[in-house]
C-alpha cells in the first residue's frame, strides 16, 4: 500500500514539473496572548514566552498549489544565530500553531501526507483528509480584495486528543479545497484560520511559473494514521512519567 | 505562587524550594513548572519544551539575573 502511494506521489511530482503555472499562497502567524488569563506569572516566564511570540511573528508559511496537489511548509528564513535560547523560543513559537513540518494534499487520490515531529523523531504519515465537520456561515468579509466566507469547525489535536473549535475564512472564487497544514475541506481556499493559540492569515498570493513543488519522502518511515495513533499512545506513557 | 524562574549566580534554578537541591533536579522541576504555568499541563505537544528548557538550564544558557 505504501509503495503504491509513494509511486503515485512520484508520478504527481513528475506532473508538477510540467505544470505551466502554480499558485503560491503565503501565510503569517498572529499569536494570541496565551498568558492573558493566567495569574502569578513571573517576569522571567513572560520574557521567555515573549521570545517565542517574536519568533512566531517572524514565521512565514507557503502553500504551493498546482492542478494535482498542494504542499504546505514553512518558509526558511535566516534567524539570528546568537540567540542562546533559540531552540526554546522556536519550541514556544511552534506551539502557537503546532503545524506539521510539511503537508502534502493529493487532490485526485484524496490523501494527505504529512511529516510530524514528536520528541525529535519525524514520522511521515499518509491518511485521508481530516473531517472538521465544517458548518458554513453567511458571514462574509473582504480579504486581499476577495470576498471571503466564514466557516466553523471542530479540530481534534492529534498529539493531545483534545478537541477545540476552529474558525476559517475561505474564498469561493479560488476553488481549491486547501489551506494551512491539514486544514482544508471547504469549497474554496482557506485564507484565515483561527486556532486555539493563534490566528493564521494570508499575506499574499502569487501566480508563478516555477515548477518547484518537491517533497522528500522516506518510504521506510511512511506509516498510516492507525500506526501513528499507536506510537502516540506509547509516547503518552512516557509523558505521564514526566508530568507526574 | 508560580515563581518558576529565578536566575542565581550558579544558573537557572527553581525558586519554589527552600532546600538546596541538585542543579539537575532544580532545572527539571523549573522546566516542568514553566510548561504547566504556560500551557496548563504537560502533554505530547509541549513535552519537548520541558526537555529543551531543562537542557538549556543545565548548560547555563538561561542567563543569570
mmCIF file with all atom_site columns, N, CA, C and O in Angstrom, chain A residues 34 38 40 42 44-45 48-49 84-85 87-88 92 95 98 118-120 159-160 162 197 232 235-236 239 242-243, chain B residues 1-5 7 28 32 34 37-39 41-53 56 61-62 65:
data_model
loop_
_atom_site.group_PDB
_atom_site.id
_atom_site.type_symbol
_atom_site.label_atom_id
_atom_site.label_alt_id
_atom_site.label_comp_id
_atom_site.label_asym_id
_atom_site.label_entity_id
_atom_site.label_seq_id
_atom_site.pdbx_PDB_ins_code
_atom_site.Cartn_x
_atom_site.Cartn_y
_atom_site.Cartn_z
_atom_site.occupancy
_atom_site.B_iso_or_equiv
_atom_site.pdbx_formal_charge
_atom_site.auth_seq_id
_atom_site.auth_comp_id
_atom_site.auth_asym_id
_atom_site.auth_atom_id
_atom_site.pdbx_PDB_model_num
ATOM 1   N N  . UNK A 1 34  ? -1.320 34.030 25.278 1.00 0.00 ? 34  UNK A N  1
ATOM 2   C CA . UNK A 1 34  ? -1.576 32.781 25.994 1.00 0.00 ? 34  UNK A CA 1
ATOM 3   C C  . UNK A 1 34  ? -1.437 32.923 27.513 1.00 0.00 ? 34  UNK A C  1
ATOM 4   O O  . UNK A 1 34  ? -1.791 32.020 28.257 1.00 0.00 ? 34  UNK A O  1
ATOM 5   N N  . UNK A 1 38  ? -3.930 34.065 32.987 1.00 0.00 ? 38  UNK A N  1
ATOM 6   C CA . UNK A 1 38  ? -3.153 33.319 33.979 1.00 0.00 ? 38  UNK A CA 1
ATOM 7   C C  . UNK A 1 38  ? -2.640 34.256 35.071 1.00 0.00 ? 38  UNK A C  1
ATOM 8   O O  . UNK A 1 38  ? -2.207 35.373 34.806 1.00 0.00 ? 38  UNK A O  1
ATOM 9   N N  . UNK A 1 40  ? -0.230 35.191 38.515 1.00 0.00 ? 40  UNK A N  1
ATOM 10  C CA . UNK A 1 40  ? 1.065  34.972 39.158 1.00 0.00 ? 40  UNK A CA 1
ATOM 11  C C  . UNK A 1 40  ? 2.138  34.413 38.222 1.00 0.00 ? 40  UNK A C  1
ATOM 12  O O  . UNK A 1 40  ? 2.885  33.510 38.596 1.00 0.00 ? 40  UNK A O  1
ATOM 13  N N  . UNK A 1 42  ? 5.572  34.941 36.596 1.00 0.00 ? 42  UNK A N  1
ATOM 14  C CA . UNK A 1 42  ? 6.714  35.801 36.897 1.00 0.00 ? 42  UNK A CA 1
ATOM 15  C C  . UNK A 1 42  ? 7.317  36.399 35.630 1.00 0.00 ? 42  UNK A C  1
ATOM 16  O O  . UNK A 1 42  ? 7.044  35.955 34.518 1.00 0.00 ? 42  UNK A O  1
ATOM 17  N N  . UNK A 1 44  ? 10.305 36.385 34.364 1.00 0.00 ? 44  UNK A N  1
ATOM 18  C CA . UNK A 1 44  ? 11.175 35.549 33.532 1.00 0.00 ? 44  UNK A CA 1
ATOM 19  C C  . UNK A 1 44  ? 10.370 34.638 32.613 1.00 0.00 ? 44  UNK A C  1
ATOM 20  O O  . UNK A 1 44  ? 10.740 34.418 31.469 1.00 0.00 ? 44  UNK A O  1
ATOM 21  N N  . UNK A 1 45  ? 9.268  34.135 33.133 1.00 0.00 ? 45  UNK A N  1
ATOM 22  C CA . UNK A 1 45  ? 8.407  33.296 32.301 1.00 0.00 ? 45  UNK A CA 1
ATOM 23  C C  . UNK A 1 45  ? 7.820  34.128 31.167 1.00 0.00 ? 45  UNK A C  1
ATOM 24  O O  . UNK A 1 45  ? 7.794  33.692 30.008 1.00 0.00 ? 45  UNK A O  1
ATOM 25  N N  . UNK A 1 48  ? 10.417 34.716 28.491 1.00 0.00 ? 48  UNK A N  1
ATOM 26  C CA . UNK A 1 48  ? 10.656 33.541 27.654 1.00 0.00 ? 48  UNK A CA 1
ATOM 27  C C  . UNK A 1 48  ? 9.517  33.356 26.634 1.00 0.00 ? 48  UNK A C  1
ATOM 28  O O  . UNK A 1 48  ? 9.755  33.090 25.455 1.00 0.00 ? 48  UNK A O  1
ATOM 29  N N  . UNK A 1 49  ? 8.286  33.538 27.104 1.00 0.00 ? 49  UNK A N  1
ATOM 30  C CA . UNK A 1 49  ? 7.133  33.420 26.197 1.00 0.00 ? 49  UNK A CA 1
ATOM 31  C C  . UNK A 1 49  ? 7.186  34.520 25.141 1.00 0.00 ? 49  UNK A C  1
ATOM 32  O O  . UNK A 1 49  ? 6.911  34.276 23.960 1.00 0.00 ? 49  UNK A O  1
ATOM 33  N N  . UNK A 1 84  ? 21.049 32.374 22.444 1.00 0.00 ? 84  UNK A N  1
ATOM 34  C CA . UNK A 1 84  ? 21.381 31.131 23.159 1.00 0.00 ? 84  UNK A CA 1
ATOM 35  C C  . UNK A 1 84  ? 20.145 30.293 23.486 1.00 0.00 ? 84  UNK A C  1
ATOM 36  O O  . UNK A 1 84  ? 20.255 29.126 23.819 1.00 0.00 ? 84  UNK A O  1
ATOM 37  N N  . UNK A 1 85  ? 18.972 30.906 23.389 1.00 0.00 ? 85  UNK A N  1
ATOM 38  C CA . UNK A 1 85  ? 17.728 30.182 23.701 1.00 0.00 ? 85  UNK A CA 1
ATOM 39  C C  . UNK A 1 85  ? 16.910 29.916 22.442 1.00 0.00 ? 85  UNK A C  1
ATOM 40  O O  . UNK A 1 85  ? 15.681 29.779 22.507 1.00 0.00 ? 85  UNK A O  1
ATOM 41  N N  . UNK A 1 87  ? 16.479 27.335 20.528 1.00 0.00 ? 87  UNK A N  1
ATOM 42  C CA . UNK A 1 87  ? 15.661 26.119 20.488 1.00 0.00 ? 87  UNK A CA 1
ATOM 43  C C  . UNK A 1 87  ? 14.398 26.251 21.327 1.00 0.00 ? 87  UNK A C  1
ATOM 44  O O  . UNK A 1 87  ? 13.325 25.772 20.942 1.00 0.00 ? 87  UNK A O  1
ATOM 45  N N  . UNK A 1 88  ? 14.523 26.961 22.446 1.00 0.00 ? 88  UNK A N  1
ATOM 46  C CA . UNK A 1 88  ? 13.354 27.140 23.319 1.00 0.00 ? 88  UNK A CA 1
ATOM 47  C C  . UNK A 1 88  ? 12.352 28.110 22.683 1.00 0.00 ? 88  UNK A C  1
ATOM 48  O O  . UNK A 1 88  ? 11.152 27.854 22.651 1.00 0.00 ? 88  UNK A O  1
ATOM 49  N N  . UNK A 1 92  ? 8.526  27.290 21.633 1.00 0.00 ? 92  UNK A N  1
ATOM 50  C CA . UNK A 1 92  ? 7.351  28.054 22.066 1.00 0.00 ? 92  UNK A CA 1
ATOM 51  C C  . UNK A 1 92  ? 6.593  28.571 20.842 1.00 0.00 ? 92  UNK A C  1
ATOM 52  O O  . UNK A 1 92  ? 5.366  28.515 20.780 1.00 0.00 ? 92  UNK A O  1
ATOM 53  N N  . UNK A 1 95  ? 4.447  25.951 19.227 1.00 0.00 ? 95  UNK A N  1
ATOM 54  C CA . UNK A 1 95  ? 3.231  25.615 19.966 1.00 0.00 ? 95  UNK A CA 1
ATOM 55  C C  . UNK A 1 95  ? 2.064  26.558 19.706 1.00 0.00 ? 95  UNK A C  1
ATOM 56  O O  . UNK A 1 95  ? 0.947  26.273 20.118 1.00 0.00 ? 95  UNK A O  1
ATOM 57  N N  . UNK A 1 98  ? 1.319  24.452 16.157 1.00 0.00 ? 98  UNK A N  1
ATOM 58  C CA . UNK A 1 98  ? 1.529  23.003 16.112 1.00 0.00 ? 98  UNK A CA 1
ATOM 59  C C  . UNK A 1 98  ? 1.365  22.441 14.707 1.00 0.00 ? 98  UNK A C  1
ATOM 60  O O  . UNK A 1 98  ? 0.873  21.317 14.517 1.00 0.00 ? 98  UNK A O  1
ATOM 61  N N  . UNK A 1 118 ? 7.685  14.270 16.664 1.00 0.00 ? 118 UNK A N  1
ATOM 62  C CA . UNK A 1 118 ? 7.310  14.011 18.051 1.00 0.00 ? 118 UNK A CA 1
ATOM 63  C C  . UNK A 1 118 ? 8.562  13.594 18.804 1.00 0.00 ? 118 UNK A C  1
ATOM 64  O O  . UNK A 1 118 ? 9.200  12.606 18.436 1.00 0.00 ? 118 UNK A O  1
ATOM 65  N N  . UNK A 1 119 ? 8.909  14.361 19.826 1.00 0.00 ? 119 UNK A N  1
ATOM 66  C CA . UNK A 1 119 ? 10.103 14.071 20.624 1.00 0.00 ? 119 UNK A CA 1
ATOM 67  C C  . UNK A 1 119 ? 11.330 13.810 19.751 1.00 0.00 ? 119 UNK A C  1
ATOM 68  O O  . UNK A 1 119 ? 11.989 12.780 19.857 1.00 0.00 ? 119 UNK A O  1
ATOM 69  N N  . UNK A 1 120 ? 11.575 14.740 18.846 1.00 0.00 ? 120 UNK A N  1
ATOM 70  C CA . UNK A 1 120 ? 12.757 14.735 17.982 1.00 0.00 ? 120 UNK A CA 1
ATOM 71  C C  . UNK A 1 120 ? 12.790 13.607 16.952 1.00 0.00 ? 120 UNK A C  1
ATOM 72  O O  . UNK A 1 120 ? 13.832 13.365 16.347 1.00 0.00 ? 120 UNK A O  1
ATOM 73  N N  . UNK A 1 159 ? -1.910 15.054 18.804 1.00 0.00 ? 159 UNK A N  1
ATOM 74  C CA . UNK A 1 159 ? -0.996 14.713 19.887 1.00 0.00 ? 159 UNK A CA 1
ATOM 75  C C  . UNK A 1 159 ? -1.673 14.644 21.252 1.00 0.00 ? 159 UNK A C  1
ATOM 76  O O  . UNK A 1 159 ? -1.369 13.783 22.068 1.00 0.00 ? 159 UNK A O  1
ATOM 77  N N  . UNK A 1 160 ? -2.587 15.573 21.498 1.00 0.00 ? 160 UNK A N  1
ATOM 78  C CA . UNK A 1 160 ? -3.189 15.632 22.830 1.00 0.00 ? 160 UNK A CA 1
ATOM 79  C C  . UNK A 1 160 ? -4.549 14.944 22.895 1.00 0.00 ? 160 UNK A C  1
ATOM 80  O O  . UNK A 1 160 ? -5.024 14.630 23.989 1.00 0.00 ? 160 UNK A O  1
ATOM 81  N N  . UNK A 1 162 ? -7.218 16.349 22.403 1.00 0.00 ? 162 UNK A N  1
ATOM 82  C CA . UNK A 1 162 ? -8.217 17.322 22.846 1.00 0.00 ? 162 UNK A CA 1
ATOM 83  C C  . UNK A 1 162 ? -8.917 17.964 21.644 1.00 0.00 ? 162 UNK A C  1
ATOM 84  O O  . UNK A 1 162 ? -8.312 18.143 20.585 1.00 0.00 ? 162 UNK A O  1
ATOM 85  N N  . UNK A 1 197 ? -4.373 28.868 19.802 1.00 0.00 ? 197 UNK A N  1
ATOM 86  C CA . UNK A 1 197 ? -3.407 29.833 20.328 1.00 0.00 ? 197 UNK A CA 1
ATOM 87  C C  . UNK A 1 197 ? -2.941 30.868 19.312 1.00 0.00 ? 197 UNK A C  1
ATOM 88  O O  . UNK A 1 197 ? -2.037 31.650 19.604 1.00 0.00 ? 197 UNK A O  1
ATOM 89  N N  . UNK A 1 232 ? 1.681  7.325  19.348 1.00 0.00 ? 232 UNK A N  1
ATOM 90  C CA . UNK A 1 232 ? 1.303  8.392  20.282 1.00 0.00 ? 232 UNK A CA 1
ATOM 91  C C  . UNK A 1 232 ? 0.852  7.811  21.621 1.00 0.00 ? 232 UNK A C  1
ATOM 92  O O  . UNK A 1 232 ? 1.201  8.341  22.688 1.00 0.00 ? 232 UNK A O  1
ATOM 93  N N  . UNK A 1 235 ? 3.958  6.860  23.473 1.00 0.00 ? 235 UNK A N  1
ATOM 94  C CA . UNK A 1 235 ? 4.712  8.016  23.938 1.00 0.00 ? 235 UNK A CA 1
ATOM 95  C C  . UNK A 1 235 ? 4.004  8.721  25.091 1.00 0.00 ? 235 UNK A C  1
ATOM 96  O O  . UNK A 1 235 ? 4.650  9.302  25.961 1.00 0.00 ? 235 UNK A O  1
ATOM 97  N N  . UNK A 1 236 ? 2.693  8.676  25.081 1.00 0.00 ? 236 UNK A N  1
ATOM 98  C CA . UNK A 1 236 ? 1.947  9.308  26.167 1.00 0.00 ? 236 UNK A CA 1
ATOM 99  C C  . UNK A 1 236 ? 2.282  8.693  27.516 1.00 0.00 ? 236 UNK A C  1
ATOM 100 O O  . UNK A 1 236 ? 2.197  9.360  28.552 1.00 0.00 ? 236 UNK A O  1
ATOM 101 N N  . UNK A 1 239 ? 5.254  10.544 28.609 1.00 0.00 ? 239 UNK A N  1
ATOM 102 C CA . UNK A 1 239 ? 4.881  11.898 29.015 1.00 0.00 ? 239 UNK A CA 1
ATOM 103 C C  . UNK A 1 239 ? 4.287  11.892 30.412 1.00 0.00 ? 239 UNK A C  1
ATOM 104 O O  . UNK A 1 239 ? 4.580  12.770 31.230 1.00 0.00 ? 239 UNK A O  1
ATOM 105 N N  . UNK A 1 242 ? 6.845  12.076 33.002 1.00 0.00 ? 242 UNK A N  1
ATOM 106 C CA . UNK A 1 242 ? 7.443  13.395 33.182 1.00 0.00 ? 242 UNK A CA 1
ATOM 107 C C  . UNK A 1 242 ? 6.494  14.336 33.900 1.00 0.00 ? 242 UNK A C  1
ATOM 108 O O  . UNK A 1 242 ? 6.901  15.134 34.735 1.00 0.00 ? 242 UNK A O  1
ATOM 109 N N  . UNK A 1 243 ? 5.208  14.226 33.593 1.00 0.00 ? 243 UNK A N  1
ATOM 110 C CA . UNK A 1 243 ? 4.266  15.200 34.134 1.00 0.00 ? 243 UNK A CA 1
ATOM 111 C C  . UNK A 1 243 ? 3.834  14.886 35.556 1.00 0.00 ? 243 UNK A C  1
ATOM 112 O O  . UNK A 1 243 ? 3.245  15.727 36.229 1.00 0.00 ? 243 UNK A O  1
ATOM 113 N N  . UNK B 2 1   ? 2.514  32.426 43.366 1.00 0.00 ? 1   UNK B N  1
ATOM 114 C CA . UNK B 2 1   ? 2.872  31.082 43.762 1.00 0.00 ? 1   UNK B CA 1
ATOM 115 C C  . UNK B 2 1   ? 3.832  30.472 42.757 1.00 0.00 ? 1   UNK B C  1
ATOM 116 O O  . UNK B 2 1   ? 4.729  29.735 43.079 1.00 0.00 ? 1   UNK B O  1
ATOM 117 N N  . UNK B 2 2   ? 3.630  30.914 41.517 1.00 0.00 ? 2   UNK B N  1
ATOM 118 C CA . UNK B 2 2   ? 4.412  30.283 40.462 1.00 0.00 ? 2   UNK B CA 1
ATOM 119 C C  . UNK B 2 2   ? 5.752  30.960 40.228 1.00 0.00 ? 2   UNK B C  1
ATOM 120 O O  . UNK B 2 2   ? 6.085  31.265 39.125 1.00 0.00 ? 2   UNK B O  1
ATOM 121 N N  . UNK B 2 3   ? 6.484  31.182 41.225 1.00 0.00 ? 3   UNK B N  1
ATOM 122 C CA . UNK B 2 3   ? 7.783  31.783 40.985 1.00 0.00 ? 3   UNK B CA 1
ATOM 123 C C  . UNK B 2 3   ? 8.697  30.775 40.326 1.00 0.00 ? 3   UNK B C  1
ATOM 124 O O  . UNK B 2 3   ? 9.646  30.292 40.931 1.00 0.00 ? 3   UNK B O  1
ATOM 125 N N  . UNK B 2 4   ? 8.369  30.477 39.073 1.00 0.00 ? 4   UNK B N  1
ATOM 126 C CA . UNK B 2 4   ? 9.017  29.367 38.383 1.00 0.00 ? 4   UNK B CA 1
ATOM 127 C C  . UNK B 2 4   ? 10.509 29.580 38.211 1.00 0.00 ? 4   UNK B C  1
ATOM 128 O O  . UNK B 2 4   ? 11.307 28.712 38.485 1.00 0.00 ? 4   UNK B O  1
ATOM 129 N N  . UNK B 2 5   ? 10.868 30.778 37.804 1.00 0.00 ? 5   UNK B N  1
ATOM 130 C CA . UNK B 2 5   ? 12.266 31.006 37.470 1.00 0.00 ? 5   UNK B CA 1
ATOM 131 C C  . UNK B 2 5   ? 12.935 31.983 38.416 1.00 0.00 ? 5   UNK B C  1
ATOM 132 O O  . UNK B 2 5   ? 12.408 33.036 38.719 1.00 0.00 ? 5   UNK B O  1
ATOM 133 N N  . UNK B 2 7   ? 17.011 33.303 38.528 1.00 0.00 ? 7   UNK B N  1
ATOM 134 C CA . UNK B 2 7   ? 18.326 33.105 37.940 1.00 0.00 ? 7   UNK B CA 1
ATOM 135 C C  . UNK B 2 7   ? 19.387 33.503 38.949 1.00 0.00 ? 7   UNK B C  1
ATOM 136 O O  . UNK B 2 7   ? 19.606 34.676 39.207 1.00 0.00 ? 7   UNK B O  1
ATOM 137 N N  . UNK B 2 28  ? 15.057 20.608 36.018 1.00 0.00 ? 28  UNK B N  1
ATOM 138 C CA . UNK B 2 28  ? 13.946 19.823 35.503 1.00 0.00 ? 28  UNK B CA 1
ATOM 139 C C  . UNK B 2 28  ? 12.630 20.279 36.106 1.00 0.00 ? 28  UNK B C  1
ATOM 140 O O  . UNK B 2 28  ? 11.623 20.426 35.401 1.00 0.00 ? 28  UNK B O  1
ATOM 141 N N  . UNK B 2 32  ? 9.491  21.886 34.082 1.00 0.00 ? 32  UNK B N  1
ATOM 142 C CA . UNK B 2 32  ? 8.128  21.365 34.209 1.00 0.00 ? 32  UNK B CA 1
ATOM 143 C C  . UNK B 2 32  ? 7.173  22.476 34.645 1.00 0.00 ? 32  UNK B C  1
ATOM 144 O O  . UNK B 2 32  ? 6.092  22.633 34.088 1.00 0.00 ? 32  UNK B O  1
ATOM 145 N N  . UNK B 2 34  ? 7.463  25.657 34.265 1.00 0.00 ? 34  UNK B N  1
ATOM 146 C CA . UNK B 2 34  ? 7.248  26.637 33.188 1.00 0.00 ? 34  UNK B CA 1
ATOM 147 C C  . UNK B 2 34  ? 6.140  26.169 32.249 1.00 0.00 ? 34  UNK B C  1
ATOM 148 O O  . UNK B 2 34  ? 5.200  26.907 31.947 1.00 0.00 ? 34  UNK B O  1
ATOM 149 N N  . UNK B 2 37  ? 2.774  26.179 33.877 1.00 0.00 ? 37  UNK B N  1
ATOM 150 C CA . UNK B 2 37  ? 2.289  27.549 34.079 1.00 0.00 ? 37  UNK B CA 1
ATOM 151 C C  . UNK B 2 37  ? 1.743  28.137 32.776 1.00 0.00 ? 37  UNK B C  1
ATOM 152 O O  . UNK B 2 37  ? 0.725  28.821 32.767 1.00 0.00 ? 37  UNK B O  1
ATOM 153 N N  . UNK B 2 38  ? 2.417  27.849 31.677 1.00 0.00 ? 38  UNK B N  1
ATOM 154 C CA . UNK B 2 38  ? 2.037  28.465 30.398 1.00 0.00 ? 38  UNK B CA 1
ATOM 155 C C  . UNK B 2 38  ? 0.922  27.688 29.705 1.00 0.00 ? 38  UNK B C  1
ATOM 156 O O  . UNK B 2 38  ? -0.019 28.271 29.168 1.00 0.00 ? 38  UNK B O  1
ATOM 157 N N  . UNK B 2 39  ? 1.027  26.354 29.704 1.00 0.00 ? 39  UNK B N  1
ATOM 158 C CA . UNK B 2 39  ? 0.086  25.540 28.914 1.00 0.00 ? 39  UNK B CA 1
ATOM 159 C C  . UNK B 2 39  ? -0.927 24.763 29.765 1.00 0.00 ? 39  UNK B C  1
ATOM 160 O O  . UNK B 2 39  ? -1.786 24.082 29.212 1.00 0.00 ? 39  UNK B O  1
ATOM 161 N N  . UNK B 2 41  ? -0.711 22.065 31.402 1.00 0.00 ? 41  UNK B N  1
ATOM 162 C CA . UNK B 2 41  ? -0.299 20.680 31.669 1.00 0.00 ? 41  UNK B CA 1
ATOM 163 C C  . UNK B 2 41  ? 0.808  20.286 30.694 1.00 0.00 ? 41  UNK B C  1
ATOM 164 O O  . UNK B 2 41  ? 1.037  20.958 29.691 1.00 0.00 ? 41  UNK B O  1
ATOM 165 N N  . UNK B 2 42  ? 1.443  19.190 30.982 1.00 0.00 ? 42  UNK B N  1
ATOM 166 C CA . UNK B 2 42  ? 2.461  18.656 30.081 1.00 0.00 ? 42  UNK B CA 1
ATOM 167 C C  . UNK B 2 42  ? 1.813  17.574 29.228 1.00 0.00 ? 42  UNK B C  1
ATOM 168 O O  . UNK B 2 42  ? 1.181  16.649 29.749 1.00 0.00 ? 42  UNK B O  1
ATOM 169 N N  . UNK B 2 43  ? 1.949  17.716 27.922 1.00 0.00 ? 43  UNK B N  1
ATOM 170 C CA . UNK B 2 43  ? 1.423  16.689 27.025 1.00 0.00 ? 43  UNK B CA 1
ATOM 171 C C  . UNK B 2 43  ? 2.398  16.520 25.860 1.00 0.00 ? 43  UNK B C  1
ATOM 172 O O  . UNK B 2 43  ? 3.465  17.148 25.825 1.00 0.00 ? 43  UNK B O  1
ATOM 173 N N  . UNK B 2 44  ? 2.018  15.702 24.912 1.00 0.00 ? 44  UNK B N  1
ATOM 174 C CA . UNK B 2 44  ? 2.942  15.403 23.802 1.00 0.00 ? 44  UNK B CA 1
ATOM 175 C C  . UNK B 2 44  ? 3.258  16.620 22.933 1.00 0.00 ? 44  UNK B C  1
ATOM 176 O O  . UNK B 2 44  ? 4.254  16.631 22.233 1.00 0.00 ? 44  UNK B O  1
ATOM 177 N N  . UNK B 2 45  ? 2.421  17.641 22.990 1.00 0.00 ? 45  UNK B N  1
ATOM 178 C CA . UNK B 2 45  ? 2.670  18.815 22.156 1.00 0.00 ? 45  UNK B CA 1
ATOM 179 C C  . UNK B 2 45  ? 3.697  19.754 22.779 1.00 0.00 ? 45  UNK B C  1
ATOM 180 O O  . UNK B 2 45  ? 4.230  20.635 22.108 1.00 0.00 ? 45  UNK B O  1
ATOM 181 N N  . UNK B 2 46  ? 3.974  19.592 24.076 1.00 0.00 ? 46  UNK B N  1
ATOM 182 C CA . UNK B 2 46  ? 4.916  20.524 24.707 1.00 0.00 ? 46  UNK B CA 1
ATOM 183 C C  . UNK B 2 46  ? 6.014  19.836 25.532 1.00 0.00 ? 46  UNK B C  1
ATOM 184 O O  . UNK B 2 46  ? 6.837  20.503 26.137 1.00 0.00 ? 46  UNK B O  1
ATOM 185 N N  . UNK B 2 47  ? 6.016  18.512 25.555 1.00 0.00 ? 47  UNK B N  1
ATOM 186 C CA . UNK B 2 47  ? 6.996  17.808 26.387 1.00 0.00 ? 47  UNK B CA 1
ATOM 187 C C  . UNK B 2 47  ? 8.430  18.058 25.892 1.00 0.00 ? 47  UNK B C  1
ATOM 188 O O  . UNK B 2 47  ? 9.373  18.095 26.696 1.00 0.00 ? 47  UNK B O  1
ATOM 189 N N  . UNK B 2 48  ? 8.586  18.288 24.595 1.00 0.00 ? 48  UNK B N  1
ATOM 190 C CA . UNK B 2 48  ? 9.916  18.598 24.069 1.00 0.00 ? 48  UNK B CA 1
ATOM 191 C C  . UNK B 2 48  ? 10.443 19.898 24.672 1.00 0.00 ? 48  UNK B C  1
ATOM 192 O O  . UNK B 2 48  ? 11.646 20.054 24.897 1.00 0.00 ? 48  UNK B O  1
ATOM 193 N N  . UNK B 2 49  ? 9.527  20.812 24.923 1.00 0.00 ? 49  UNK B N  1
ATOM 194 C CA . UNK B 2 49  ? 9.903  22.083 25.530 1.00 0.00 ? 49  UNK B CA 1
ATOM 195 C C  . UNK B 2 49  ? 10.462 21.868 26.935 1.00 0.00 ? 49  UNK B C  1
ATOM 196 O O  . UNK B 2 49  ? 11.427 22.526 27.342 1.00 0.00 ? 49  UNK B O  1
ATOM 197 N N  . UNK B 2 50  ? 9.869  20.961 27.677 1.00 0.00 ? 50  UNK B N  1
ATOM 198 C CA . UNK B 2 50  ? 10.383 20.629 29.018 1.00 0.00 ? 50  UNK B CA 1
ATOM 199 C C  . UNK B 2 50  ? 11.831 20.151 28.900 1.00 0.00 ? 50  UNK B C  1
ATOM 200 O O  . UNK B 2 50  ? 12.714 20.612 29.644 1.00 0.00 ? 50  UNK B O  1
ATOM 201 N N  . UNK B 2 51  ? 12.059 19.263 27.943 1.00 0.00 ? 51  UNK B N  1
ATOM 202 C CA . UNK B 2 51  ? 13.409 18.710 27.779 1.00 0.00 ? 51  UNK B CA 1
ATOM 203 C C  . UNK B 2 51  ? 14.391 19.780 27.313 1.00 0.00 ? 51  UNK B C  1
ATOM 204 O O  . UNK B 2 51  ? 15.534 19.830 27.779 1.00 0.00 ? 51  UNK B O  1
ATOM 205 N N  . UNK B 2 52  ? 13.948 20.647 26.397 1.00 0.00 ? 52  UNK B N  1
ATOM 206 C CA . UNK B 2 52  ? 14.831 21.707 25.878 1.00 0.00 ? 52  UNK B CA 1
ATOM 207 C C  . UNK B 2 52  ? 15.175 22.728 26.956 1.00 0.00 ? 52  UNK B C  1
ATOM 208 O O  . UNK B 2 52  ? 16.316 23.190 27.056 1.00 0.00 ? 52  UNK B O  1
ATOM 209 N N  . UNK B 2 53  ? 14.175 23.106 27.759 1.00 0.00 ? 53  UNK B N  1
ATOM 210 C CA . UNK B 2 53  ? 14.426 24.079 28.824 1.00 0.00 ? 53  UNK B CA 1
ATOM 211 C C  . UNK B 2 53  ? 15.349 23.477 29.877 1.00 0.00 ? 53  UNK B C  1
ATOM 212 O O  . UNK B 2 53  ? 16.279 24.126 30.365 1.00 0.00 ? 53  UNK B O  1
ATOM 213 N N  . UNK B 2 56  ? 18.827 23.536 28.411 1.00 0.00 ? 56  UNK B N  1
ATOM 214 C CA . UNK B 2 56  ? 19.382 24.900 28.389 1.00 0.00 ? 56  UNK B CA 1
ATOM 215 C C  . UNK B 2 56  ? 19.794 25.334 29.785 1.00 0.00 ? 56  UNK B C  1
ATOM 216 O O  . UNK B 2 56  ? 20.823 25.988 29.974 1.00 0.00 ? 56  UNK B O  1
ATOM 217 N N  . UNK B 2 61  ? 22.597 28.114 29.652 1.00 0.00 ? 61  UNK B N  1
ATOM 218 C CA . UNK B 2 61  ? 22.235 29.036 28.574 1.00 0.00 ? 61  UNK B CA 1
ATOM 219 C C  . UNK B 2 61  ? 21.130 30.008 28.974 1.00 0.00 ? 61  UNK B C  1
ATOM 220 O O  . UNK B 2 61  ? 20.825 30.938 28.260 1.00 0.00 ? 61  UNK B O  1
ATOM 221 N N  . UNK B 2 62  ? 20.477 29.714 30.057 1.00 0.00 ? 62  UNK B N  1
ATOM 222 C CA . UNK B 2 62  ? 19.497 30.672 30.583 1.00 0.00 ? 62  UNK B CA 1
ATOM 223 C C  . UNK B 2 62  ? 20.273 31.629 31.454 1.00 0.00 ? 62  UNK B C  1
ATOM 224 O O  . UNK B 2 62  ? 20.870 31.243 32.456 1.00 0.00 ? 62  UNK B O  1
ATOM 225 N N  . UNK B 2 65  ? 20.246 36.213 36.488 1.00 0.00 ? 65  UNK B N  1
ATOM 226 C CA . UNK B 2 65  ? 19.668 37.543 36.692 1.00 0.00 ? 65  UNK B CA 1
ATOM 227 C C  . UNK B 2 65  ? 20.683 38.473 37.316 1.00 0.00 ? 65  UNK B C  1
ATOM 228 O O  . UNK B 2 65  ? 21.495 38.052 38.107 1.00 0.00 ? 65  UNK B O  1
#
